[in-house]
Each structure stands twice: as C-alpha cells, then as structure tokens.
XYZ file of C-alpha atoms in Angstrom:
681
model
C 101.497 95.380 63.717
C 100.729 91.674 64.143
C 104.416 90.800 63.839
C 105.253 93.455 66.369
C 102.639 92.111 68.800
C 104.094 88.631 68.465
C 107.478 90.020 69.422
C 105.933 91.802 72.352
C 103.947 88.772 73.498
C 106.897 86.441 73.128
C 109.282 88.893 74.768
C 106.694 90.501 77.052
C 107.884 94.082 76.418
C 106.690 97.549 77.220
C 107.795 100.894 78.560
C 110.639 101.439 81.030
C 112.465 104.626 81.951
C 115.718 105.737 80.391
C 117.848 103.733 82.799
C 116.898 100.121 83.503
C 118.976 97.936 85.825
C 119.160 94.190 85.631
C 121.357 91.408 87.032
C 123.972 89.706 84.922
C 126.065 86.708 85.986
C 129.574 86.177 84.686
C 132.172 83.453 84.932
C 135.735 84.751 85.059
C 138.507 82.202 85.185
C 135.964 79.514 86.120
C 134.552 81.672 88.901
C 130.990 82.981 88.564
C 130.293 86.508 89.718
C 127.142 88.622 89.843
C 127.129 92.097 88.324
C 124.581 94.785 87.535
C 124.108 96.066 83.992
C 122.343 99.211 82.797
C 120.878 99.546 79.303
C 120.401 102.964 77.705
C 119.092 104.073 74.340
C 116.111 105.613 72.598
C 113.773 104.783 69.748
C 115.054 106.264 66.510
C 118.619 106.190 67.770
C 121.445 104.158 66.336
C 123.092 102.954 69.516
C 122.515 100.923 72.649
C 124.905 101.131 75.584
C 125.126 98.429 78.213
C 127.294 99.085 81.258
C 128.434 96.158 83.389
C 129.646 96.745 86.936
C 132.830 94.742 86.444
C 135.859 96.070 88.274
C 139.294 95.874 86.721
C 138.364 95.985 83.022
C 140.302 98.673 81.167
C 140.392 97.445 77.572
C 139.460 99.783 74.707
C 138.379 97.535 71.839
C 136.842 99.525 68.965
C 135.629 96.543 66.878
C 134.857 93.920 69.496
C 132.250 92.467 67.092
C 135.174 90.989 65.136
C 136.635 89.302 68.201
C 135.930 85.605 68.513
C 133.708 85.139 71.547
C 131.933 88.487 71.266
C 130.390 89.095 67.827
C 129.293 85.485 67.636
C 127.532 85.789 71.019
C 125.331 88.828 70.379
C 122.057 88.734 68.483
C 120.031 91.609 67.063
C 116.422 90.665 66.369
C 117.379 87.006 66.717
C 120.302 87.094 64.233
C 123.925 86.664 65.309
C 126.066 89.679 64.454
C 128.759 87.356 63.058
C 126.326 85.563 60.737
C 124.010 88.396 59.646
C 123.108 88.866 56.014
C 123.183 92.269 54.402
C 119.433 92.733 54.812
C 119.573 92.061 58.545
C 119.947 94.963 61.007
C 122.551 92.781 62.742
C 124.820 93.161 59.695
C 125.087 96.885 60.399
C 126.183 96.438 64.003
C 129.558 97.508 65.352
C 130.523 96.783 68.937
C 132.867 98.860 71.037
C 134.058 97.677 74.433
C 135.470 100.446 76.591
C 136.400 99.236 80.065
C 133.183 97.750 81.452
C 130.840 99.314 78.886
C 129.579 97.845 75.617
C 128.420 100.201 72.878
C 126.351 98.680 70.102
C 126.203 100.960 67.054
C 124.177 100.498 63.908
C 125.150 102.027 60.598
C 122.129 103.190 58.627
C 119.632 101.475 60.911
C 117.606 103.071 63.703
C 116.269 101.006 66.565
C 112.487 100.795 66.772
C 109.852 99.342 69.063
C 110.042 95.572 69.270
C 113.760 95.293 68.400
C 115.654 92.891 70.635
C 119.316 92.513 71.551
C 120.523 89.291 73.180
C 123.756 88.638 75.049
C 124.377 84.886 74.933
C 126.088 82.738 77.527
C 129.799 82.623 76.796
C 130.071 86.177 75.459
C 133.485 87.464 76.416
C 135.031 90.614 77.786
C 138.415 91.644 76.439
C 141.189 91.314 78.987
C 142.205 94.434 80.863
C 145.037 96.306 79.150
C 144.494 94.901 75.648
C 144.626 97.811 73.146
C 142.751 98.717 69.954
C 145.259 97.211 67.518
C 145.384 93.974 69.452
C 141.581 93.778 69.439
C 141.362 93.669 65.678
C 144.534 91.852 64.691
C 145.699 89.554 67.399
C 142.597 87.921 68.905
C 142.882 89.456 72.369
C 142.502 87.394 75.468
C 139.086 87.117 77.101
C 139.040 88.183 80.745
C 135.487 87.175 81.696
C 132.529 85.460 80.078
C 128.802 85.777 80.387
C 127.379 82.777 82.230
C 123.716 83.162 81.284
C 121.661 84.559 78.422
C 120.267 88.058 78.877
C 117.956 89.924 76.563
C 116.641 93.474 76.184
C 113.859 94.850 74.008
C 112.916 98.289 72.689
C 109.614 98.797 74.515
C 106.507 100.721 73.505
C 107.766 103.931 75.077
C 110.987 103.806 73.045
C 113.251 102.717 75.911
C 115.110 99.442 76.394
C 113.569 96.954 78.821
C 114.906 93.696 80.220
C 113.258 90.391 79.336
C 113.343 87.950 82.278
C 114.784 84.650 81.108
C 113.163 82.700 83.951
C 109.778 84.426 83.736
C 110.323 86.120 87.106
C 109.666 89.839 87.321
C 110.841 92.360 89.878
C 109.452 95.701 90.967
C 111.634 98.729 90.393
C 109.702 101.246 92.485
C 106.797 103.636 92.878
C 106.830 106.908 90.970
C 105.683 110.322 92.289
C 101.969 110.972 92.098
C 100.438 112.756 89.128
C 97.347 114.860 89.846
C 94.530 114.635 87.288
C 92.115 117.533 87.363
C 88.405 117.006 87.120
C 86.690 117.426 83.784
C 83.138 117.453 82.450
C 82.853 113.715 83.039
C 85.199 112.677 85.850
C 86.088 113.965 89.268
C 89.680 114.722 90.258
C 92.001 111.776 90.826
C 95.664 110.869 91.232
C 97.788 108.463 89.239
C 100.373 106.256 90.909
C 102.776 104.268 88.735
C 104.391 101.009 89.872
C 107.403 100.313 87.671
C 108.997 96.928 87.020
C 112.652 96.168 86.322
C 111.495 94.012 83.461
C 108.008 93.493 82.028
C 104.658 93.014 83.681
C 102.639 92.037 80.608
C 103.124 91.503 76.899
C 100.601 94.105 75.862
C 98.691 97.118 77.090
C 95.995 95.846 79.480
C 93.146 97.924 80.883
C 90.732 97.512 83.796
C 92.904 95.071 85.717
C 90.985 96.086 88.837
C 88.461 93.523 87.647
C 91.137 90.802 87.546
C 91.128 89.133 90.965
C 94.639 87.739 90.408
C 95.933 91.318 90.220
C 93.478 93.456 92.222
C 93.327 90.821 94.958
C 97.105 90.920 95.403
C 97.631 94.680 95.610
C 96.761 96.523 98.817
C 96.490 100.083 100.067
C 96.306 100.462 103.843
C 96.055 96.689 104.250
C 92.961 96.413 102.006
C 93.042 94.897 98.538
C 91.968 96.956 95.545
C 89.039 94.557 95.228
C 87.959 95.304 98.813
C 88.390 99.055 98.402
C 86.325 99.144 95.229
C 83.589 97.108 96.898
C 83.524 99.450 99.912
C 83.350 102.678 97.865
C 80.197 103.301 95.831
C 81.133 106.108 93.440
C 79.690 107.673 90.314
C 81.129 110.090 87.773
C 79.466 113.369 86.828
C 77.241 111.512 84.379
C 75.901 109.353 87.234
C 77.733 106.343 85.866
C 79.306 103.925 88.375
C 83.089 104.141 88.582
C 85.720 102.199 90.500
C 87.544 103.918 93.346
C 90.813 102.527 91.968
C 91.396 101.630 88.330
C 94.438 99.575 87.255
C 95.975 99.635 83.771
C 99.164 98.005 82.510
C 101.478 99.737 80.077
C 103.525 96.564 79.863
C 106.414 97.411 82.146
C 104.332 99.344 84.664
C 101.004 99.294 86.449
C 99.166 102.617 86.595
C 96.673 103.128 89.431
C 94.101 105.863 88.929
C 92.751 106.659 92.401
C 89.616 108.747 92.772
C 90.174 111.585 95.273
C 86.855 110.701 96.930
C 87.893 107.108 97.666
C 88.609 106.047 101.247
C 90.243 103.153 103.048
C 90.078 102.676 106.812
C 88.189 105.972 107.101
C 90.926 107.995 105.406
C 91.816 108.958 101.861
C 93.587 106.140 100.055
C 96.887 108.021 99.872
C 96.890 109.451 103.384
C 100.149 109.984 105.227
C 101.824 106.701 106.265
C 99.539 104.611 104.047
C 101.121 101.265 103.194
C 101.237 99.887 99.667
C 101.925 96.213 99.072
C 102.060 93.881 96.105
C 101.937 90.224 97.088
C 103.392 87.339 95.123
C 101.285 86.958 91.966
C 101.078 85.610 88.436
C 100.453 88.248 85.777
C 97.899 87.874 82.964
C 100.828 86.978 80.672
C 102.024 84.176 82.935
C 104.999 86.029 84.446
C 105.584 85.657 88.178
C 106.250 88.245 90.842
C 108.126 86.048 93.299
C 109.106 88.690 95.846
C 106.465 90.657 97.750
C 106.893 94.422 97.757
C 105.891 96.831 100.562
C 106.340 100.578 100.934
C 105.004 103.322 103.223
C 103.858 106.680 101.897
C 105.063 110.004 103.308
C 102.500 112.403 101.905
C 104.436 115.533 102.847
C 107.190 114.578 100.408
C 105.189 112.383 98.012
C 107.779 109.696 98.761
C 107.649 105.959 99.485
C 110.034 104.356 101.991
C 110.980 100.721 102.576
C 111.142 100.669 106.361
C 109.555 103.011 108.885
C 111.972 103.534 111.780
C 111.130 106.813 113.522
C 113.493 108.288 116.089
C 111.413 109.115 119.158
C 113.353 111.292 121.609
C 113.399 109.819 125.099
C 114.918 111.522 128.093
C 118.542 110.529 128.587
C 118.633 108.263 125.531
C 121.070 109.237 122.748
C 121.140 112.950 123.536
C 123.270 114.905 121.054
C 125.947 117.237 122.414
C 127.396 120.199 120.511
C 131.196 120.382 120.444
C 132.396 123.331 118.421
C 131.894 125.563 115.396
C 134.018 124.619 112.394
C 133.773 128.041 110.772
C 131.496 131.063 110.649
C 130.027 133.409 108.074
C 132.945 135.787 108.190
C 135.235 133.177 106.614
C 132.964 130.351 105.413
C 131.548 129.707 101.976
C 132.026 132.048 99.041
C 130.403 135.050 97.441
C 127.308 132.959 96.667
C 126.893 130.842 99.789
C 127.935 131.325 103.389
C 128.547 128.170 105.385
C 128.622 127.168 109.035
C 129.897 123.817 110.314
C 128.471 122.433 113.537
C 130.581 119.654 115.068
C 129.074 117.286 117.634
C 130.535 114.760 120.055
C 128.331 111.985 118.597
C 127.824 110.805 115.003
C 124.695 112.167 113.340
C 124.919 109.982 110.219
C 126.493 106.614 109.468
C 129.199 107.469 106.981
C 131.672 110.111 105.932
C 131.181 112.344 102.924
C 132.318 109.543 100.629
C 129.758 107.073 101.922
C 126.104 106.494 101.199
C 125.105 107.454 104.727
C 126.064 111.074 104.189
C 122.825 113.023 103.891
C 122.527 116.081 101.652
C 119.367 118.091 102.197
C 119.506 120.256 99.126
C 115.798 120.706 98.799
C 112.387 119.962 100.205
C 111.764 116.668 98.381
C 113.747 113.450 99.023
C 113.708 112.460 95.347
C 115.633 115.644 94.563
C 118.385 114.308 96.808
C 118.525 111.083 94.815
C 118.559 112.902 91.487
C 120.943 115.723 92.427
C 123.324 114.272 95.010
C 126.002 111.908 93.750
C 126.454 108.753 95.784
C 123.143 108.865 97.603
C 121.305 105.583 97.842
C 117.613 104.876 98.220
C 118.400 103.190 101.552
C 120.147 106.256 103.006
C 117.378 108.619 101.905
C 114.699 106.220 103.213
C 116.438 106.220 106.581
C 116.619 110.009 106.661
C 112.920 110.284 105.845
C 111.514 107.541 108.077
C 113.682 108.463 111.069
C 112.234 111.963 111.025
C 115.647 113.465 110.285
C 114.488 114.854 106.965
C 111.497 116.642 108.456
C 113.643 117.849 111.349
C 116.196 119.321 108.940
C 113.431 121.360 107.313
C 111.652 122.459 110.503
C 114.088 122.389 113.439
C 116.858 124.645 112.112
C 115.849 128.300 112.333
C 117.517 131.288 110.718
C 116.221 134.412 112.448
C 113.123 132.474 113.488
C 112.363 131.005 110.035
C 112.838 127.312 109.309
C 114.288 126.004 106.050
C 110.881 124.977 104.699
C 109.540 128.492 105.229
C 112.591 130.014 103.551
C 112.165 127.676 100.572
C 108.448 128.440 100.332
C 109.250 132.081 99.657
C 111.458 131.244 96.699
C 110.061 130.529 93.252
C 111.254 127.672 91.039
C 112.420 124.176 91.959
C 116.020 124.879 90.990
C 116.143 127.972 93.194
C 114.430 126.165 96.067
C 116.907 123.304 95.842
C 119.798 125.634 96.653
C 117.987 128.041 98.973
C 119.454 126.345 102.012
C 121.815 123.388 101.621
C 122.423 121.130 104.595
C 125.114 118.413 104.592
C 125.473 115.670 107.206
C 128.940 114.174 107.386
C 129.674 111.714 110.206
C 129.631 113.970 113.313
C 129.276 117.254 111.451
C 126.406 119.254 110.002
C 127.231 121.957 107.484
C 124.662 124.523 106.463
C 125.011 126.738 103.379
C 122.886 129.848 103.194
C 122.835 132.081 100.098
C 124.467 135.426 100.719
C 121.308 137.106 99.477
C 119.391 135.716 102.458
C 121.980 136.794 105.011
C 123.171 140.368 105.371
C 126.529 140.303 107.157
C 126.050 143.879 108.358
C 123.102 142.764 110.509
C 122.867 140.601 113.645
C 121.411 137.090 113.193
C 120.401 134.122 115.330
C 120.716 130.456 114.306
C 118.772 127.983 116.458
C 118.848 124.190 116.398
C 115.569 123.386 118.129
C 114.913 120.789 120.809
C 113.511 117.642 119.210
C 115.829 117.813 116.188
C 116.596 114.179 115.278
C 119.256 112.571 113.107
C 119.483 109.312 111.111
C 121.653 107.636 113.762
C 118.973 108.162 116.427
C 120.594 111.053 118.284
C 118.437 114.062 119.104
C 118.724 117.581 120.500
C 117.336 117.751 124.038
C 117.367 121.542 124.475
C 117.626 124.448 122.029
C 121.127 125.237 120.789
C 121.438 128.967 120.104
C 124.134 130.650 117.995
C 124.396 134.404 117.488
C 126.034 136.372 114.703
C 127.334 139.826 115.562
C 127.557 142.377 112.781
C 130.027 144.344 114.917
C 132.532 141.495 115.221
C 131.348 139.601 112.107
C 131.633 136.418 114.134
C 129.235 133.616 114.958
C 129.331 132.689 118.638
C 127.815 130.169 121.017
C 125.905 130.700 124.273
C 128.336 129.900 127.097
C 127.691 127.813 130.206
C 127.494 129.882 133.397
C 126.706 127.192 135.972
C 126.195 123.477 136.583
C 124.292 121.836 139.451
C 123.433 118.264 140.500
C 120.101 116.933 141.711
C 121.750 115.982 145.056
C 125.018 116.804 146.793
C 125.469 113.779 149.066
C 124.175 110.269 149.545
C 124.815 106.699 150.675
C 124.941 103.487 148.659
C 125.592 99.883 149.568
C 128.264 97.937 147.732
C 126.840 96.864 144.375
C 124.110 99.525 144.308
C 123.804 102.173 141.575
C 122.306 105.636 141.277
C 122.135 108.065 138.350
C 122.882 111.700 139.039
C 121.303 114.459 136.931
C 123.320 117.514 135.933
C 121.566 120.774 135.047
C 123.340 123.292 132.831
C 122.598 127.019 132.979
C 121.511 128.959 131.073
C 118.865 126.821 129.365
C 120.062 128.001 125.922
C 123.722 127.084 126.486
C 125.153 125.591 123.297
C 127.793 123.130 124.482
C 125.982 121.140 127.164
C 128.489 118.278 127.281
C 129.279 117.083 130.833
C 132.348 115.092 131.840
C 131.948 112.803 134.871
C 134.732 111.586 137.200
C 135.241 109.814 140.547
C 137.886 110.751 143.112
C 138.347 107.073 144.003
C 137.354 104.526 141.381
C 138.109 101.676 143.775
C 135.188 102.930 145.907
C 132.789 104.083 143.187
C 132.773 104.631 139.421
C 130.640 106.912 137.267
C 129.859 106.569 133.554
C 129.300 109.194 130.852
C 125.613 109.432 131.760
C 126.167 110.097 135.464
C 125.399 106.539 136.594
C 127.303 105.847 139.857
C 128.220 102.290 140.872
C 129.355 101.528 144.446
C 132.250 99.049 144.581
C 133.566 98.898 148.166
C 133.112 100.595 151.543
C 134.551 104.088 151.746
C 133.927 107.607 150.454
C 134.321 109.138 147.005
C 133.551 112.460 145.413
C 131.714 112.373 142.092
C 132.381 115.455 139.944
C 130.348 116.725 136.984
C 132.315 119.168 134.831
C 130.827 121.323 132.056
C 133.294 121.175 129.165
C 132.319 124.705 128.220
C 133.629 127.067 130.899
C 135.054 124.401 133.240
C 132.176 124.800 135.720
C 131.861 121.895 138.194
C 129.435 120.387 140.704
C 130.150 117.578 143.206
C 128.378 114.743 144.991
C 129.841 113.211 148.162
C 129.173 109.492 148.298
C 129.476 107.180 151.286
C 129.650 103.509 150.396
C 128.788 100.923 153.041
C 129.082 97.159 153.025
C 125.973 95.366 151.894
C 123.929 93.663 154.618
C 124.432 89.931 154.982
C 121.446 89.469 157.326
C 118.770 91.319 159.288
C 116.971 90.245 162.498
C 114.153 91.683 164.610
C 114.065 92.002 168.407
C 110.777 90.059 168.382
C 109.363 87.456 166.037
C 105.831 87.672 167.425
C 103.851 90.232 169.392
C 100.287 90.532 170.694
C 98.490 93.877 170.721
C 95.058 95.136 171.551
C 93.208 97.273 169.044
C 94.658 100.778 169.147
C 97.874 99.729 170.892
C 101.311 100.087 169.292
C 104.856 98.767 169.668
C 108.131 99.617 167.890
C 110.231 96.775 166.485
C 114.006 97.054 166.258
C 115.995 95.730 163.273
C 119.609 94.660 163.624
C 121.762 94.455 160.488
C 124.917 92.406 160.122
C 127.767 93.006 159.753
C 128.206 96.031 161.957
C 128.570 99.185 159.881
C 126.738 97.757 156.863
C 124.161 99.805 155.020
C 121.306 100.116 157.496
C 118.667 101.430 155.123
C 115.560 99.244 155.432
C 111.962 99.175 154.315
C 109.026 98.145 156.537
C 105.854 96.526 155.169
C 102.740 94.805 156.507
C 100.830 91.938 154.973
C 97.437 93.409 155.987
C 97.035 97.116 156.696
C 93.459 96.561 157.843
C 94.839 94.545 160.792
C 98.114 96.321 161.593
C 100.180 99.136 160.083
C 103.889 99.877 160.313
C 105.749 103.150 159.696
C 109.259 103.828 158.392
C 110.679 103.480 161.925
C 109.196 100.054 162.621
C 106.332 101.313 164.808
C 103.467 98.807 164.602
C 99.880 99.969 165.297
C 96.993 97.521 165.795
C 93.882 98.385 163.774
C 91.422 95.506 164.200
C 91.340 91.923 165.409
C 93.264 89.500 163.255
C 96.792 88.500 162.252
C 99.350 90.346 160.085
C 103.006 89.799 159.221
C 105.433 92.719 159.525
C 108.477 92.431 157.228
C 111.698 94.426 157.270
C 113.799 94.374 154.069
C 117.319 95.667 153.488
C 118.306 97.405 150.238
C 119.897 94.210 148.957
C 116.832 92.071 149.708
C 117.577 90.488 153.113
C 114.412 90.094 155.219
C 113.087 89.314 158.715
C 109.482 88.992 159.915
C 107.312 89.404 163.013
C 103.820 87.975 163.442
C 101.360 90.427 164.999
C 98.197 89.147 166.647
C 95.623 91.811 167.359
C 93.072 91.043 170.092
C 89.541 92.379 170.174
C 88.676 94.950 172.904
C 87.375 93.411 176.260
C 83.764 94.423 177.119
C 82.664 95.101 180.818
C 79.217 93.928 182.115
C 76.844 96.878 182.364
C 75.871 98.020 185.993
C 72.182 97.381 187.091
C 69.970 99.643 189.368
C 66.460 99.749 191.056
C 64.715 97.771 193.832
C 65.716 94.404 192.514
C 69.353 95.192 192.939
C 68.848 96.558 196.471
C 66.981 93.428 197.575
C 69.686 91.230 196.091
C 72.369 93.196 197.894
C 70.487 92.971 201.204
C 69.897 89.257 200.774
C 73.535 88.725 200.034
C 74.582 90.640 203.154
C 72.136 88.729 205.412
C 73.374 85.451 203.962
C 76.917 86.364 204.835
C 75.936 87.225 208.453
C 74.084 83.952 208.898
C 77.075 81.977 207.740
C 79.347 83.880 210.068
C 76.973 83.260 212.991
C 76.823 79.545 212.266
C 80.632 79.314 212.295
C 80.785 81.054 215.708
C 78.192 78.662 217.168
C 80.191 75.660 215.995
C 83.354 76.911 217.619
C 81.553 77.503 220.922
C 80.188 73.981 221.006
C 83.633 72.585 220.684
C-alpha cells in the first residue's frame, strides 16, 4: 500500500469516469498541432485505448510496438516497452495503431490501481495508408510525432486519469445531484460532485471545508463555503454541530455534501439559478487550478449551464412566423411514431441537422440529450436551456390541451419518457414525433404552439398557432386568415420622417400570420418587413400590407411633403393683460412644406398656448412662446403679461358734499375774477 500511495502522490491520481479527455500536442512535418485524446479502460482489464483526434490517419499497424519511434516511446509503470525485462508488465505489451486510435494490450497482465502509461515526446504515428505487413517488416514512415510527454494513471476507481505534466488542473464539469436520505444520525442532504479532467489531489482528503485555500475559493450564490458554514448554525440528530457544506476529495473530484436545511442569501443553497464558482486556487497537493469556473443551476432539470442568456419576448422584436406544414399524421412517421413538420420563415436554431446547433428534445432532462443524441454539444444544450427554449418545448406545445411535460409525467420509466414525445429543431423547421399509442387517428385532435414559445435563436411566438386534425379527412390543417387591418388608413409625413404601421390579422388564432409590405412608389416612400415607412420625397404613395395566407390586403395612403426649412411668427413680442388672449400665426417655408407644428410655453403659470397658437395670459410676468416644426425648426415670441389696473374707490358722506360745494364755489370765484379783469380793460 505504501508503494501504491507513493505512485499516487507522485502522479496525483484518483477516480475519473470511463471517458477522460485531455489535450495532446503533435508535430507533423515540423508543424505542431493540438489534438484531443480520450483514454478508456477498466481495472482488471488487459487493454487501454487512447483515441487521438488526428484527421487523415488511416494506417492499420498490428504490432506498432515493434516500429522504431513507437515502442521505444511508450512506458508502462516507468519502463519502456522496447527495453522491458520479462518480469516487467511492459514486456507483455502489444500496441495496435488503427487510424487515429492506439490500443495497448497486455498478455497475461491485468491493469490495476496505480499503473501508469506514458507517451513520450517524439512518439510517432504510422503514415496514412501503410499496411500491416509494412508495419512489421519495412519500418513504415512516421506521419506525425508527439511533441510533449503525456501520462495517464489507473485511478482509485479503476478508470484511467490524466496526469498534468505542468501541474495545472482543469475542471471537467458538475455531475447531477444525488439525494441522501436522512438516517438516525443525520438529516437529509444532497451530494454535488465537481469532476476534474485530471487530478485534484494525490490522495483521498476529507473535511476540506476547513481548508481556507479550498473552502474560501468555492462559492454558492456568491458566498464562499467558509461564509456559508459560518452563517448556518446546524446540528445533527445527536445535537452535534455539523457544517452546512462538507467537502471531500476523491482525488479526481470534489464531493460537496450540502445539508438540505442550509441557506444562502435567504434561499436553499441549490435554489433555481444559483451560481457555483471555483476561483483560481492551489490544491493541498500543490496542483494549480489556473482557470476560474462558473456555472448556473437550473433546478427544474438538475442541470448546470455556462452562460445564462434568456430570450425575453418583446413586442415586435424577432417575432416568429409560421410558413407551412411539411407533412401530417396521415402520411408522416411510421407505425410507432407519427410526425408533423412545422416550417417557419425564420431560423429557430443555428445549424442544420448535421450541426451542433440542432436541438433534439427527446426527454425532460437536458443531460439525456447529451447522452442520447449524437452530435450534441454542451454549448448547444446550454443555449437551449438558458434561452428558455428547452422549457418552452416542454410547456408551450400542447396536444389536445396537454403539454409535453404532462404527457411524459404520465408515462413510467426513463426510457419510455425519453421517447414519449420527440421534438427536433433543424434550422427553420420543428419536427414533432408523437407515439401512435397517444394519438388515435380516428379522433379529432388539436395541436397548439402557445404564445411565448421561444427558440434558441431568440425568435418567439407572439400569438397562439392552432392546428386541427380531422378524423374525417385524416388531415392536419391550419387556421386560415380571414382579414387584415392597419392601425391607420392615411397620414402625412415630411421628407426624412418615419412611421411604423401595425397590421392586425384575424382571427386571433390564425396560423400563418406573415405579412408582406410594399409601396406603390418607392421613390416617394419605402416600407420594410416590419411595416416601418420612410418618406423620401414629396408626393403620394400607397403602402400595402398583404397577408400571405389568403391574399388579404389593407392599405395606407401617404402624403409626403417637403421638410420645413424655416418657420416665422407674425409677432416676436406681445403684451397682454391678465385674462386676455391673442392668437399667433406661424409661417413655414418653403410653401407647401409640412406645416405640422408644436406650440410650447416656457412658463404656464404666466401664459399658456394651445395647439392653434392661441396665447392666454394667466398672471403678471414674462414667458416665451415657441413654435417647432416636425424637423426641429423654431421661432419664438416674448409675452409680457401686465397686472390688472385698480380704480380708486368712491367716497360718500358730508365730507364729500362739503368738498364738492367748496370746489364749485372756487370755480365761480375764479370765473368772476376773470370777468372783472376784462371789464377794467
């Protein structure tokens, strides 16, 4: 056991799953290239297969171990195959190169934990086209050579793991959760496994939640394991303190045991959309995680995605339009499955059936797609999940009122569920397979694609699309368009202005809602596919919206006027008393230009102005009235509002009578004096 531990500590080995990917660099004809290799094999077996992703190799060399440049560049447990003594396992090795795959066989020896196989720099690959006889007898030509040493080890779980030559480790991914039921001592919990492409530690390590270099670098919901454990005070059923999250290393993986009672940010640790992150760190064995790792948890599917990029339907933005039915139940599928193909005008996924963007929704869990659907990539499935397209596929397609998730829920067994309803996305087509047992062709049925259905490319269904199956005709049909209307039938624009028209299709459940827009005179005005009209020059044009289903049309008569070059007012200043009003007149140049204007006041408490230019004085003060054309030309008038004039109040009584009498007598005396003066002359 001590010798085995030394191998483990030196090589830093432990468990990995059956398939482990690692990078290998080759030099072919002096040119270095990077390839991916996959190592497979089990403890107790007598073979290890390593597949290199090298294109163009087609050699079939049965005894490549005898070829100079191969057998002398492979070590088993540190001993070169070409130099092994009879007692060495390496002496029992035979190597078979078939195309880009190396098979390492042992005769009479079974691989065990701690065994290592090394591929040394300079190891060759037999040239494409060289045959078996040539391999043994004629020293075949080498087509490519390994540029760097690479090493694998039989880990504690009996699988082959990669040993990082530079001490740098990489994360492979997060595994599905495993529920652990409560027992007499502990409450229920969940286990989450973080797997590494190579090794995390050289031995089994427990209670790493107490290691700040590990627990302080791993976060759930933005909080480190250290912080979460400090914030949760928990005990087991024996009243013993326990950590909310425990971390153990199996060598090539970290296992997190998360108490179901634990919380972070007021929610359970593994709530929907919880983020998990592992920052750059140095492991207890001195290995380095040089690339940070972040994933987001979708609890509904028990699935972790790289990037969250939800498609949020917005009115008028990337609306999906149905085009036609590819086939129907009367002719589609076979005795087991009946298929329907929905074709759209826009692309619903990025690639064709041969590409990674094609989405196959065989079942209700994304990982089933990756395990069952050839050619699917983690990136394409992540996009389907995080965009909402995956959830939409399960909940927005109804068969007689039941969504796919509900149909699957009524079927027992994962294998049966996975083929209950099969949905394929292929460029601009969606194909749905429904088992014949779920659909009776002698009954009427309704298929509905619900509003809000989203797709990986960002397109979404704005209104329900309804399809009906008639048992009488045994045909699937669409709901036809009966009418189309526009939000307005006429209008005026200035040159350079735009306006977006809105077309309404009837009935609301019409399937093909695609509208084609056109202009009777594109030199006057153009219209795009979304109904946006752009005025180009003075004149008239008719904008037509045509429903592609049924050829129904609606029109909008547009008058285009020249844009204003200037605007003036009949007065630049006026004076009003409180309560008085006056109407200003705006003159636009050139004659015949768009005369639409807007009136505003700088101070409504002093003076107001209506849409016709009528100014009303409110209180004493000054305000500026501005008229603005549609293209921003302006003119102003200064309004001065005067306060109301106050009259002196009338007086009464004896005092006033005396004053009046005195005033009259004074006037008579003056008149008399004037007469006397004239007489004397």
